[in-house]
Coordinates of N, CA, C and O in Angstrom, one line a residue:
M1 N 6.1 112.4 48.5 CA 7.4 113.0 48.5 C 8.2 112.8 50.0 O 9.4 112.7 50.0
I2 N 7.4 113.2 50.9 CA 8.1 113.2 52.3 C 8.5 111.7 52.4 O 9.8 111.7 53.1
Y3 N 7.8 110.6 52.2 CA 8.3 109.5 52.5 C 9.6 109.3 51.6 O 10.7 108.6 52.2
A4 N 9.6 109.5 50.5 CA 10.8 109.4 49.5 C 11.9 110.3 50.0 O 13.0 109.5 50.1
F5 N 11.8 111.3 50.4 CA 12.9 112.0 50.9 C 13.5 111.4 52.2 O 14.6 111.4 52.3
V6 N 12.6 111.0 53.0 CA 13.1 110.3 54.2 C 13.8 109.1 54.0 O 15.0 108.8 54.4
E7 N 13.3 108.2 53.2 CA 14.1 106.9 52.6 C 15.2 107.3 52.0 O 16.3 106.7 52.2
Y8 N 15.5 108.3 51.2 CA 16.7 108.7 50.5 C 17.6 109.2 51.6 O 18.8 108.8 51.4
Y9 N 17.2 109.9 52.7 CA 18.1 110.4 53.7 C 18.8 109.1 54.3 O 19.8 109.2 54.8
R10 N 17.9 108.2 54.7 CA 18.2 106.9 55.4 C 19.2 106.3 54.6 O 20.3 105.8 55.2
A11 N 19.1 106.2 53.2 CA 20.2 105.6 52.4 C 21.4 106.3 52.3 O 22.4 105.6 52.2
S12 N 21.3 107.4 52.3 CA 22.4 108.3 51.7 C 23.1 109.2 52.7 O 24.4 109.8 52.6
S13 N 22.2 109.4 53.8 CA 22.8 110.5 55.0 C 23.1 111.9 54.5 O 23.5 112.7 55.1
D14 N 22.3 112.2 53.4 CA 22.4 113.4 52.8 C 21.3 114.5 53.4 O 20.0 114.2 53.3
P15 N 21.8 115.3 54.4 CA 21.1 116.3 54.9 C 20.1 117.2 54.1 O 19.1 117.4 54.6
E16 N 20.3 117.3 52.8 CA 19.4 118.2 51.9 C 18.2 117.4 51.9 O 16.9 118.0 51.7
A17 N 18.1 115.9 51.8 CA 17.0 115.2 51.6 C 16.1 115.4 52.8 O 14.8 115.6 52.8
L18 N 16.5 115.5 54.0 CA 15.9 115.6 55.4 C 15.2 116.9 55.4 O 14.2 117.2 55.8
R19 N 16.3 117.9 54.9 CA 15.6 119.4 54.8 C 14.5 119.5 54.0 O 13.5 120.1 54.4
R20 N 14.5 118.9 52.8 CA 13.3 118.8 51.9 C 12.1 118.2 52.6 O 11.1 118.8 52.2
A21 N 12.3 117.0 53.2 CA 11.3 116.4 53.7 C 10.5 117.4 54.9 O 9.3 117.5 54.8
L22 N 11.3 118.0 55.7 CA 10.9 118.8 56.7 C 10.1 120.2 56.0 O 9.0 120.6 56.6
E23 N 10.6 120.7 55.0 CA 10.2 121.8 54.3 C 8.9 121.6 53.8 O 7.9 122.3 53.9
L24 N 8.7 120.4 53.2 CA 7.4 120.0 52.5 C 6.4 119.7 53.6 O 5.2 120.2 53.4
Y25 N 6.9 119.2 54.7 CA 5.9 119.0 55.9 C 5.2 120.2 56.2 O 4.3 120.3 56.4
H26 N 6.1 121.3 56.4 CA 5.6 122.4 56.9 C 4.9 123.2 55.8 O 3.9 123.9 56.3
T27 N 5.1 123.2 54.6 CA 4.2 123.6 53.4 C 3.0 123.1 53.4 O 1.8 123.7 53.3
V28 N 2.6 121.7 53.7 CA 1.4 121.1 53.7 C 0.7 121.6 54.9 O -0.5 121.7 54.9
Q29 N 1.5 121.6 56.2 CA 0.7 121.9 57.2 C 0.1 123.5 57.0 O -0.9 123.6 57.4
A30 N 1.0 124.3 56.5 CA 0.5 125.8 56.2 C -0.7 125.8 55.3 O -1.5 126.7 55.4
H31 N -1.0 124.8 54.4 CA -1.8 125.2 53.2 C -2.9 124.2 53.2 O -3.8 124.5 52.7
L32 N -2.6 123.0 53.8 CA -3.7 121.8 53.5 C -4.4 121.5 55.0 O -5.4 120.8 55.0
H33 N -3.8 121.8 56.0 CA -4.2 121.3 57.2 C -5.6 122.2 57.5 O -5.8 123.4 57.3
D34 N -6.7 121.5 57.9 CA -8.0 122.1 58.3 C -8.0 122.3 59.7 O -8.3 121.4 60.6
D35 N -7.7 123.6 60.2 CA -7.5 124.0 61.4 C -8.9 124.0 62.2 O -9.0 123.8 63.5
K36 N -9.9 124.2 61.4 CA -11.4 124.1 62.0 C -11.7 122.7 62.5 O -12.4 122.7 63.4
N37 N -11.7 121.9 61.5 CA -12.2 120.5 61.7 C -11.2 119.2 61.9 O -11.5 118.2 62.2
G38 N -10.0 119.7 61.9 CA -9.0 118.5 61.9 C -8.7 118.0 60.5 O -9.5 118.2 59.6
G39 N -7.6 117.3 60.4 CA -7.1 116.5 59.1 C -6.7 117.4 58.0 O -6.5 118.7 58.3
W40 N -6.7 117.0 56.9 CA -5.9 117.9 55.7 C -6.8 117.8 54.5 O -7.3 116.7 54.2
F41 N -6.9 118.8 54.0 CA -7.7 118.7 52.5 C -6.8 118.1 51.6 O -5.3 118.0 51.6
E42 N -7.3 117.3 50.6 CA -6.5 116.5 49.5 C -6.3 117.3 48.2 O -5.6 116.9 47.6
H43 N -7.1 118.3 47.7 CA -7.1 118.7 46.5 C -6.8 120.3 46.7 O -7.5 121.0 47.0
A44 N -5.7 120.8 45.9 CA -5.3 122.2 45.8 C -4.6 122.3 44.4 O -3.9 121.3 43.8
D45 N -4.6 123.6 44.0 CA -3.8 123.8 42.8 C -2.3 124.0 43.1 O -1.8 123.7 44.2
R46 N -1.7 124.4 42.0 CA -0.1 124.4 42.0 C 0.4 125.5 43.1 O 1.6 125.4 43.5
K47 N -0.5 126.5 43.4 CA -0.4 127.7 44.2 C -0.8 127.4 45.8 O -0.8 128.2 46.3
W48 N -1.2 126.2 46.1 CA -1.7 125.6 47.2 C -3.1 126.3 47.4 O -3.8 126.1 48.8
K49 N -3.9 126.7 46.4 CA -5.3 127.3 46.6 C -6.0 126.0 46.5 O -6.1 125.1 45.7
L50 N -6.9 126.0 47.6 CA -7.9 124.8 47.7 C -9.0 124.8 46.7 O -9.3 125.9 46.3
L51 N -9.2 123.6 46.0 CA -9.9 123.5 44.7 C -11.5 123.8 45.4 O -11.9 123.7 46.4
S52 N -12.4 124.2 44.4 CA -13.7 124.4 44.8 C -14.3 123.0 45.2 O -14.0 122.0 44.9
A53 N -15.4 123.2 46.1 CA -16.0 122.2 46.8 C -16.9 121.5 45.6 O -17.5 120.3 45.6
R54 N -17.2 122.0 44.5 CA -18.1 121.6 43.6 C -17.4 120.1 42.8 O -16.2 120.2 42.8
R55 N -18.2 119.2 42.6 CA -17.7 117.9 41.9 C -17.4 118.2 40.4 O -18.5 118.7 39.8
P56 N -16.5 118.0 39.8 CA -16.2 118.1 38.4 C -17.1 116.9 37.7 O -17.3 116.0 38.3
A57 N -17.7 117.4 36.6 CA -18.7 116.4 35.9 C -18.0 114.9 35.7 O -17.0 114.9 35.4
G58 N -18.7 114.1 36.2 CA -18.4 112.6 36.1 C -17.4 112.1 37.3 O -16.9 111.0 37.2
S59 N -16.9 113.0 38.2 CA -15.8 112.5 39.0 C -16.3 111.7 40.2 O -15.8 110.8 40.8
G60 N -17.5 112.2 40.5 CA -18.1 111.4 41.7 C -17.4 111.9 42.9 O -17.9 111.2 44.0
R61 N -16.6 112.8 43.0 CA -15.9 113.1 44.3 C -15.9 114.4 44.6 O -15.8 115.2 43.7
D62 N -16.2 114.9 45.9 CA -16.0 116.2 46.3 C -14.6 116.7 46.4 O -13.8 116.0 47.0
H63 N -14.2 117.9 45.8 CA -12.8 118.2 45.8 C -12.4 118.5 47.2 O -11.1 118.5 47.6
R64 N -13.2 118.9 48.0 CA -12.9 119.2 49.5 C -12.9 118.0 50.4 O -12.9 118.1 51.7
C65 N -13.1 116.9 50.0 CA -13.0 115.6 50.8 C -11.8 115.4 51.7 O -10.9 115.9 51.0
K66 N -12.0 114.7 52.7 CA -10.8 114.3 53.4 C -11.0 112.8 53.6 O -11.8 112.5 54.7
S67 N -10.4 112.2 52.7 CA -10.6 110.6 53.0 C -9.9 110.0 53.9 O -8.6 110.3 54.1
A68 N -10.3 108.7 54.3 CA -9.3 107.9 55.2 C -8.2 107.4 54.6 O -7.2 107.4 55.1
N69 N -8.1 107.2 53.1 CA -7.1 106.7 52.5 C -5.9 107.8 52.3 O -4.9 107.3 52.6
A70 N -6.3 108.9 52.2 CA -5.4 109.9 52.1 C -4.8 110.1 53.3 O -3.5 110.3 53.6
H71 N -5.4 110.2 54.5 CA -5.0 110.3 55.8 C -4.1 109.2 56.2 O -3.0 109.3 56.9
L72 N -4.5 108.1 55.9 CA -3.4 106.9 56.2 C -2.2 107.0 55.5 O -0.9 106.9 56.1
H73 N -2.1 107.5 54.3 CA -0.8 107.6 53.6 C -0.1 108.9 54.2 O 1.1 108.9 54.4
W74 N -0.7 109.8 54.5 CA -0.2 110.9 55.3 C 0.4 110.6 56.7 O 1.6 111.2 57.0
M75 N -0.4 109.7 57.4 CA 0.1 109.3 58.6 C 1.5 108.4 58.4 O 2.3 108.4 59.4
E76 N 1.3 107.6 57.3 CA 2.7 106.9 57.0 C 3.9 107.6 56.7 O 4.9 107.4 57.4
A77 N 3.5 108.7 55.9 CA 4.8 109.8 55.5 C 5.2 110.4 57.0 O 6.5 110.5 57.3
L78 N 4.4 110.8 57.7 CA 4.8 111.5 59.0 C 5.5 110.6 60.1 O 6.3 111.1 60.7
T79 N 5.0 109.4 60.1 CA 5.6 108.4 60.9 C 7.2 108.2 60.6 O 8.0 108.2 61.3
E80 N 7.3 108.0 59.3 CA 8.7 107.9 58.7 C 9.5 109.2 59.0 O 10.6 109.0 59.3
L81 N 8.9 110.3 58.9 CA 9.5 111.7 59.1 C 10.0 111.7 60.6 O 11.2 112.0 61.0
L82 N 9.0 111.3 61.5 CA 9.3 111.4 62.9 C 10.6 110.5 63.1 O 11.5 110.8 64.1

């Protein structure tokens, strides 16, 4: 969404789009950034509570993982925001 807001701002010059991109950035930083180990958690509920580290049956993934793929996309969005 940050990437989309930034691109919309570029196309429209609508300051609301940039404001929303920055607001979402600050929300993600506040709730998903791992201050202890760096990086960002990938899975939270609608209230930004981190999901349990337990793997759901059949998923094969730990909900508290921090994958390179997710970080790559986050860096792309932050680069555009910058």
